């Protein structure tokens, strides 16, 4: 930046003009005097406070010249010895301006048609309707959760023939309860408490309440953790966590507390997921007294498994291989090593596949079983009773649950005579 030098002589010749001081004049529409008659009851007809001069804007309206004006509004009250008499003189008689203002204020508050009263009444009514809608949605959510059924379907619109279990149940309650129907019909359309997000929030709240009860049941006692992981139908690895502990009645209980999605099934990833779940419920690792997993290497590994990583931090968290899983492995191993047992279960699977796969053969077997039960009841071979002789079908055994083999054998034994009477050559 360049600097320009100006000769001193030229500077001295410059005339410096002094700024003019402008005196603010009072606008012509501003009143310099106060007239009490200008104060009318209708606020729209009153003169606004900015239309008065500044020196009289702070003066109490219509109070100048009244007893105690200077004391109570400017100088301050000090004569507390004669306060009771001073207050009475300041208030004046029953028709004084003070009592008139108080009366007008009380009348305004007692107006049933005032804006405040209308807003308060509308707010109370909307709250009552909101509680009715919320209670209905919450009751339906609790029922669906208790039955373990799905909430929604792909189309929940009002024109859908099947809007899902949740919305269909809400509609059923509305059709049977006029109070609930009115709450939904007269409520705002953006607060019906039936959207998908509301369903998820209600389910989450129910889960939090159940978890709270479990934590209260556990108290400050020790517990064991039971963990397993598998893929769900969406091909995501899900880790289930259960607590096993002794309740205050001296009974061993198992409580499900979490289903957590894990991206990796390494022992370190499972450990981090478990610790995060326990921290969420304020459960300390030092309170663990047992671990129960299956035989997978990432779970039961002696050096790098999940059980070893927890034992390194808590030596009292003893690991126990799941006894049901161990029994399954033993039974499968024994059955596979014996050719007679192996062939026996191969024939069982063949019979079930042959009789249960085609619908025609399955119906014929049920009809034969029904007739066989009637014949035995007439002959007195079997007796009647509640829950006895129910219609059933052959159950296919599971590959990883030995208990399913037992169910299959029991049903096959009960229906064996019906199978023989069918004279179906496709059994052989």
Coordinates of C-alpha atoms in Angstrom, one line a residue:
X1 CA 0.0 0.0 0.0
X2 CA 1.4 3.4 -1.0
X3 CA 1.5 6.4 1.5
X4 CA 0.8 9.8 0.1
X5 CA 2.5 12.7 1.9
X6 CA 0.5 15.9 2.1
X7 CA 2.4 19.2 2.9
X8 CA 1.8 20.7 6.3
X9 CA 0.7 24.0 4.8
X10 CA -2.1 22.4 2.9
X11 CA -3.4 20.7 6.1
X12 CA -3.6 24.0 8.0
X13 CA -5.7 25.5 5.3
X14 CA -8.4 22.8 5.6
X15 CA -11.5 24.1 7.4
X16 CA -12.9 21.6 9.9
X17 CA -16.6 21.8 10.3
X18 CA -18.1 21.0 13.7
X19 CA -21.1 18.5 13.7
X20 CA -24.5 20.0 14.4
X21 CA -26.3 18.7 17.5
X22 CA -29.8 17.9 16.6
X23 CA -32.4 18.2 19.3
X24 CA -35.0 15.4 19.1
X25 CA -38.4 16.8 18.8
X26 CA -41.5 15.2 20.1
X27 CA -43.5 13.6 17.3
X28 CA -46.8 15.4 16.8
X29 CA -48.9 12.3 17.5
X30 CA -47.4 11.8 21.0
X31 CA -49.5 13.0 23.9
X32 CA -47.8 15.1 26.6
X33 CA -50.6 14.8 29.1
X34 CA -52.5 11.8 30.5
X35 CA -56.2 11.7 30.4
X36 CA -57.9 9.0 32.5
X37 CA -60.9 9.0 30.3
X38 CA -58.7 7.5 27.5
X39 CA -58.5 4.2 29.5
X40 CA -61.4 2.2 28.3
X41 CA -62.3 -1.5 28.9
X42 CA -61.9 -2.6 25.3
X43 CA -58.1 -3.0 24.7
X44 CA -58.5 -2.3 21.0
X45 CA -59.9 1.1 21.6
X46 CA -57.2 2.2 24.1
X47 CA -54.4 4.5 23.2
X48 CA -51.1 2.6 23.1
X49 CA -48.4 3.3 25.6
X50 CA -45.9 4.4 23.0
X51 CA -48.3 7.2 22.0
X52 CA -47.5 9.0 25.4
X53 CA -44.5 11.1 26.2
X54 CA -41.6 9.2 27.8
X55 CA -41.9 11.0 31.1
X56 CA -45.4 9.7 31.7
X57 CA -45.1 6.2 30.2
X58 CA -43.9 4.8 33.5
X59 CA -46.6 6.3 35.6
X60 CA -49.3 3.9 36.9
X61 CA -52.5 4.5 34.9
X62 CA -55.1 6.4 36.7
X63 CA -53.3 6.3 40.1
X64 CA -51.7 9.7 40.3
X65 CA -53.2 11.8 43.1
X66 CA -54.4 8.7 44.9
X67 CA -53.5 8.2 48.5
X68 CA -50.0 6.7 48.8
X69 CA -49.1 7.2 45.2
X70 CA -45.7 8.7 45.9
X71 CA -44.9 6.2 48.6
X72 CA -46.0 3.0 46.9
X73 CA -44.8 3.8 43.4
X74 CA -41.8 6.1 43.7
X75 CA -40.3 6.8 47.1
X76 CA -40.9 3.4 48.7
X77 CA -42.8 2.4 51.9
X78 CA -41.0 2.7 55.2
X79 CA -43.6 3.3 57.9
X80 CA -44.2 -0.4 58.8
X81 CA -45.4 0.6 62.2
X82 CA -48.6 2.0 60.7
X83 CA -48.6 -0.4 57.7
X84 CA -52.1 -1.8 58.3
X85 CA -53.7 1.6 58.3
X86 CA -51.6 2.7 55.3
X87 CA -52.6 -0.3 53.2
X88 CA -56.3 0.2 54.0
X89 CA -56.1 3.9 53.0
X90 CA -54.2 3.0 49.8
X91 CA -56.8 0.4 48.8
X92 CA -59.7 2.7 49.6
X93 CA -63.4 2.0 49.8
X94 CA -65.2 -0.8 47.9
X95 CA -65.7 1.4 44.8
X96 CA -62.1 2.7 44.7
X97 CA -60.0 2.3 41.6
X98 CA -57.8 -0.4 43.3
X99 CA -60.8 -2.6 44.2
X100 CA -62.3 -1.9 40.7
X101 CA -59.1 -3.2 39.0
X102 CA -59.0 -6.3 41.3
X103 CA -62.6 -7.0 40.5
X104 CA -62.1 -6.7 36.7
X105 CA -59.1 -9.0 37.0
X106 CA -61.1 -11.6 38.9
X107 CA -63.9 -11.4 36.5
X108 CA -61.5 -12.0 33.6
X109 CA -60.1 -15.1 35.2
X110 CA -63.5 -16.5 36.0
X111 CA -64.8 -16.2 32.4
X112 CA -65.6 -19.7 31.2
X113 CA -65.5 -18.5 27.6
X114 CA -62.1 -16.9 27.9
X115 CA -59.3 -18.0 25.6
X116 CA -57.3 -19.4 28.6
X117 CA -60.3 -21.6 29.7
X118 CA -61.0 -22.8 26.1
X119 CA -57.3 -23.8 25.6
X120 CA -57.2 -25.5 29.0
X121 CA -60.4 -27.5 28.3
X122 CA -59.2 -28.5 24.8
X123 CA -55.9 -29.6 26.2
X124 CA -57.5 -31.8 28.8
X125 CA -59.8 -33.4 26.3
X126 CA -57.0 -34.1 23.9
X127 CA -54.9 -35.6 26.7
X128 CA -57.8 -38.0 27.6
X129 CA -58.3 -39.0 24.0
X130 CA -54.5 -39.5 23.6
X131 CA -54.4 -41.8 26.7
X132 CA -57.3 -43.9 25.4
X133 CA -55.5 -44.4 22.0
X134 CA -52.2 -45.1 23.7
X135 CA -53.8 -47.7 26.1
X136 CA -55.5 -49.5 23.2
X137 CA -52.3 -49.7 21.2
X138 CA -50.3 -50.8 24.2
X139 CA -52.8 -53.6 25.1
X140 CA -52.7 -54.9 21.5
X141 CA -48.9 -54.8 21.6
X142 CA -48.7 -56.8 24.8
X143 CA -51.0 -59.4 23.5
X144 CA -49.1 -59.8 20.2
X145 CA -45.8 -60.1 22.1
X146 CA -47.2 -62.6 24.5
X147 CA -48.4 -64.8 21.6
X148 CA -45.2 -64.4 19.7
X149 CA -46.8 -63.4 16.4
X150 CA -45.8 -60.8 13.9
X151 CA -47.1 -57.2 14.1
X152 CA -47.5 -56.0 10.5
X153 CA -47.6 -57.0 6.8
X154 CA -46.5 -55.4 3.7
X155 CA -49.8 -53.4 3.2
X156 CA -51.3 -51.7 6.2
X157 CA -53.3 -49.1 4.3
X158 CA -57.0 -48.5 5.1
X159 CA -58.0 -50.3 1.8
X160 CA -56.1 -53.4 2.6
X161 CA -58.0 -56.6 3.2
X162 CA -55.5 -57.7 5.8
X163 CA -53.7 -54.9 7.6
X164 CA -51.7 -57.1 9.9
X165 CA -52.2 -58.4 13.4
X166 CA -51.7 -55.1 15.2
X167 CA -54.0 -52.9 13.1
X168 CA -56.6 -55.6 12.7
X169 CA -56.7 -56.0 16.5
X170 CA -56.9 -52.2 17.0
X171 CA -59.9 -52.1 14.6
X172 CA -61.5 -55.0 16.4
X173 CA -61.2 -53.2 19.7
X174 CA -62.7 -50.0 18.1
X175 CA -65.6 -51.9 16.8
X176 CA -66.4 -53.3 20.3
X177 CA -65.7 -50.2 22.4
X178 CA -67.5 -46.9 21.5
X179 CA -65.2 -44.9 23.8
X180 CA -62.1 -46.2 21.9
X181 CA -63.7 -45.6 18.5
X182 CA -64.5 -42.0 19.4
X183 CA -60.9 -41.5 20.6
X184 CA -59.5 -42.6 17.3
X185 CA -62.2 -40.8 15.1
X186 CA -61.9 -37.4 16.9
X187 CA -58.1 -37.5 17.4
X188 CA -55.6 -35.9 15.1
X189 CA -54.6 -38.0 12.1
X190 CA -50.9 -37.6 12.8
X191 CA -51.3 -39.1 16.3
X192 CA -53.3 -42.3 15.9
X193 CA -50.6 -44.4 17.7
X194 CA -50.7 -47.1 15.0
X195 CA -47.8 -46.4 12.7
X196 CA -44.9 -48.8 12.2
X197 CA -42.6 -46.6 14.2
X198 CA -45.1 -46.5 17.1
X199 CA -45.4 -50.3 17.0
X200 CA -41.6 -50.6 17.3
X201 CA -41.4 -48.1 20.1
X202 CA -44.2 -49.8 22.1
X203 CA -42.5 -53.2 21.6
X204 CA -39.2 -51.7 22.8
X205 CA -40.9 -50.2 25.8
X206 CA -42.4 -53.5 26.7
X207 CA -39.0 -55.1 26.3
X208 CA -37.4 -52.5 28.7
X209 CA -40.1 -53.1 31.3
X210 CA -39.6 -56.9 31.1
X211 CA -35.9 -56.5 31.4
X212 CA -36.4 -54.2 34.4
X213 CA -38.4 -56.9 36.2
X214 CA -35.7 -59.5 35.4
X215 CA -33.0 -57.2 36.8
X216 CA -35.1 -56.6 40.0
X217 CA -35.5 -60.4 40.3
X218 CA -31.7 -60.9 40.0
X219 CA -30.9 -58.1 42.4
X220 CA -27.2 -58.0 43.4
X221 CA -26.7 -61.8 43.2
X222 CA -24.4 -63.8 41.1
X223 CA -25.4 -65.4 37.8
X224 CA -24.2 -67.5 34.9
X225 CA -24.4 -66.7 31.2
X226 CA -25.8 -69.0 28.5
X227 CA -24.8 -67.9 25.0
X228 CA -25.4 -69.3 21.6
X229 CA -25.2 -67.9 18.1
X230 CA -26.7 -68.8 14.8
X231 CA -28.0 -67.3 11.5
X232 CA -31.6 -66.1 11.2
X233 CA -33.7 -66.2 8.1
X234 CA -32.2 -63.0 6.8
X235 CA -28.7 -64.6 6.9
X236 CA -27.5 -62.5 9.9
X237 CA -25.5 -63.8 12.8
X238 CA -27.5 -63.4 16.0
X239 CA -26.2 -64.0 19.4
X240 CA -28.6 -64.9 22.2
X241 CA -27.8 -64.2 25.8
X242 CA -29.6 -65.7 28.8
X243 CA -29.0 -65.4 32.5
X244 CA -29.2 -68.3 34.9
X245 CA -29.5 -67.5 38.6
X246 CA -31.2 -68.3 41.9
X247 CA -34.2 -66.1 42.7
X248 CA -35.3 -65.0 46.1
X249 CA -37.6 -68.2 46.4
X250 CA -34.6 -70.5 46.1
X251 CA -35.5 -71.6 42.6
X252 CA -33.1 -71.7 39.7
X253 CA -34.5 -69.7 36.8
X254 CA -33.3 -68.8 33.3
X255 CA -34.2 -65.5 31.8
X256 CA -33.6 -64.3 28.2
X257 CA -32.2 -60.7 28.1
X258 CA -30.8 -60.0 24.7
X259 CA -30.7 -61.0 21.0
X260 CA -27.7 -59.2 19.5
X261 CA -26.5 -59.0 15.9
X262 CA -22.8 -59.7 15.5
X263 CA -20.9 -59.1 12.3
X264 CA -18.2 -61.5 13.2
X265 CA -18.3 -64.7 15.2
X266 CA -14.7 -64.6 16.5
X267 CA -14.2 -65.0 20.2
X268 CA -13.1 -61.4 20.6
X269 CA -16.2 -60.1 18.8
X270 CA -18.5 -62.2 20.9
X271 CA -16.7 -61.1 24.1
X272 CA -17.1 -57.4 23.1
X273 CA -20.8 -58.0 22.4
X274 CA -21.4 -59.8 25.7
X275 CA -19.6 -57.1 27.7
X276 CA -21.7 -54.4 25.9
X277 CA -24.9 -56.2 26.9
X278 CA -23.9 -56.6 30.5
X279 CA -22.8 -52.9 30.7
X280 CA -26.1 -51.9 29.3
X281 CA -27.8 -53.6 32.2
X282 CA -25.2 -52.5 34.8
X283 CA -24.0 -56.1 35.4
X284 CA -20.4 -56.5 36.4
X285 CA -18.2 -59.2 35.0
X286 CA -17.0 -60.1 38.5
X287 CA -20.5 -61.4 39.3
X288 CA -20.4 -64.2 36.7
X289 CA -20.1 -67.6 38.3
X290 CA -20.6 -69.8 35.2
X291 CA -20.5 -70.0 31.4
X292 CA -22.5 -72.4 29.3
X293 CA -21.8 -72.7 25.5
X294 CA -21.8 -75.4 22.8
X295 CA -18.8 -77.1 21.5
X296 CA -17.8 -74.6 18.8
X297 CA -14.1 -73.7 18.9
X298 CA -14.8 -70.0 19.1
X299 CA -16.8 -70.6 22.3
X300 CA -15.1 -73.4 24.2
X301 CA -11.6 -72.9 22.9
X302 CA -9.1 -73.7 25.6
X303 CA -6.6 -71.0 24.7
X304 CA -8.5 -68.4 22.5
X305 CA -12.1 -69.2 23.0
X306 CA -14.7 -67.0 24.6
X307 CA -14.7 -69.0 27.8
X308 CA -10.9 -68.5 28.2
X309 CA -11.1 -64.8 27.6
X310 CA -13.7 -64.4 30.4
X311 CA -11.8 -66.7 32.7
X312 CA -8.7 -64.5 32.3
X313 CA -10.6 -61.6 33.8
X314 CA -12.8 -63.6 36.2
X315 CA -11.4 -66.9 37.5
X316 CA -14.7 -67.8 39.1
X317 CA -16.6 -67.9 35.8
X318 CA -16.3 -71.7 35.4
X319 CA -17.1 -73.0 31.9
X320 CA -19.6 -75.9 31.4
X321 CA -20.2 -77.5 28.1
X322 CA -23.9 -77.6 27.4
X323 CA -25.1 -81.0 28.7
X324 CA -28.0 -81.2 26.2
X325 CA -25.4 -80.7 23.4
X326 CA -23.1 -83.3 24.9
X327 CA -25.9 -85.8 25.2
X328 CA -26.8 -85.2 21.6
X329 CA -23.3 -85.8 20.4
X330 CA -23.0 -89.0 22.5
X331 CA -26.3 -90.4 21.2
X332 CA -25.5 -89.6 17.6
X333 CA -22.1 -91.2 18.0
X334 CA -23.5 -94.4 19.5
X335 CA -26.3 -94.7 17.0
X336 CA -23.9 -94.2 14.1
X337 CA -21.5 -96.9 15.3
X338 CA -24.3 -99.6 15.6
X339 CA -25.6 -100.7 12.2
X340 CA -28.9 -102.0 13.6
X341 CA -29.8 -98.7 15.2
X342 CA -28.6 -96.8 12.2
X343 CA -30.8 -98.9 9.8
X344 CA -33.7 -98.6 12.3
X345 CA -33.8 -94.8 12.1
X346 CA -33.3 -94.9 8.3
X347 CA -36.5 -97.0 8.0
X348 CA -38.3 -94.5 10.4
X349 CA -37.3 -91.6 8.2
X350 CA -38.4 -93.5 5.1
X351 CA -41.9 -94.3 6.5
X352 CA -42.4 -90.6 7.6
X353 CA -41.3 -89.3 4.2
X354 CA -43.6 -91.7 2.4
X355 CA -46.7 -91.1 4.4
X356 CA -46.4 -87.4 5.1
X357 CA -45.1 -85.9 1.9
X358 CA -48.3 -86.4 -0.4
X359 CA -51.4 -84.7 1.0
X360 CA -53.6 -87.6 -0.2
X361 CA -51.7 -90.2 1.8
X362 CA -51.5 -87.9 4.8
X363 CA -55.3 -87.4 4.8
X364 CA -55.8 -91.2 4.4
X365 CA -53.7 -91.8 7.5
X366 CA -55.6 -89.3 9.6
X367 CA -58.9 -90.8 8.6
X368 CA -57.7 -94.3 9.4
X369 CA -56.4 -93.1 12.8
X370 CA -59.7 -91.4 13.6
X371 CA -61.7 -94.6 12.8
X372 CA -59.3 -96.7 14.9
X373 CA -59.9 -94.4 17.9
X374 CA -63.6 -94.7 17.5
X375 CA -63.4 -98.5 17.3
X376 CA -61.3 -98.7 20.4
X377 CA -63.7 -96.4 22.3
X378 CA -66.7 -98.6 21.4
X379 CA -64.9 -101.8 22.5
X380 CA -63.7 -100.2 25.8
X381 CA -60.1 -100.7 25.0
X382 CA -59.4 -97.0 25.7
X383 CA -61.3 -94.6 27.8
X384 CA -62.5 -91.1 27.2
X385 CA -61.0 -88.1 28.9
X386 CA -60.0 -84.4 28.4
X387 CA -57.0 -84.0 26.1
X388 CA -56.8 -87.8 25.2
X389 CA -56.7 -89.3 21.8
X390 CA -56.1 -86.1 19.9
X391 CA -55.6 -86.2 16.2
X392 CA -51.9 -86.0 15.3
X393 CA -49.5 -86.7 12.5
X394 CA -46.0 -88.2 12.2
X395 CA -43.3 -85.7 13.2
X396 CA -40.0 -85.7 11.4
X397 CA -37.0 -85.9 13.8
X398 CA -34.5 -83.1 13.9
X399 CA -30.8 -83.7 13.2
X400 CA -29.5 -81.8 16.2
X401 CA -32.2 -82.5 18.8
X402 CA -32.5 -86.1 20.2
X403 CA -35.8 -85.2 21.9
X404 CA -37.4 -84.9 18.5
X405 CA -36.5 -88.6 17.8
X406 CA -38.4 -89.6 21.0
X407 CA -41.5 -87.7 19.8
X408 CA -41.4 -89.3 16.4
X409 CA -41.2 -92.8 18.0
X410 CA -44.1 -92.2 20.4
X411 CA -46.4 -91.0 17.6
X412 CA -45.4 -93.8 15.3
X413 CA -46.2 -96.3 18.0
X414 CA -49.7 -94.8 18.5
X415 CA -50.4 -94.8 14.8
X416 CA -48.8 -98.1 13.9
X417 CA -52.1 -100.0 13.7
X418 CA -53.6 -97.4 11.4
X419 CA -50.6 -97.7 9.1
X420 CA -51.0 -101.5 8.9
X421 CA -54.7 -101.3 8.1
X422 CA -54.2 -99.0 5.2
X423 CA -52.8 -101.8 3.1
X424 CA -50.7 -99.4 1.1
X425 CA -48.1 -101.0 -1.1
X426 CA -46.2 -97.8 -1.2
X427 CA -45.0 -98.4 2.4
X428 CA -42.8 -101.3 1.2

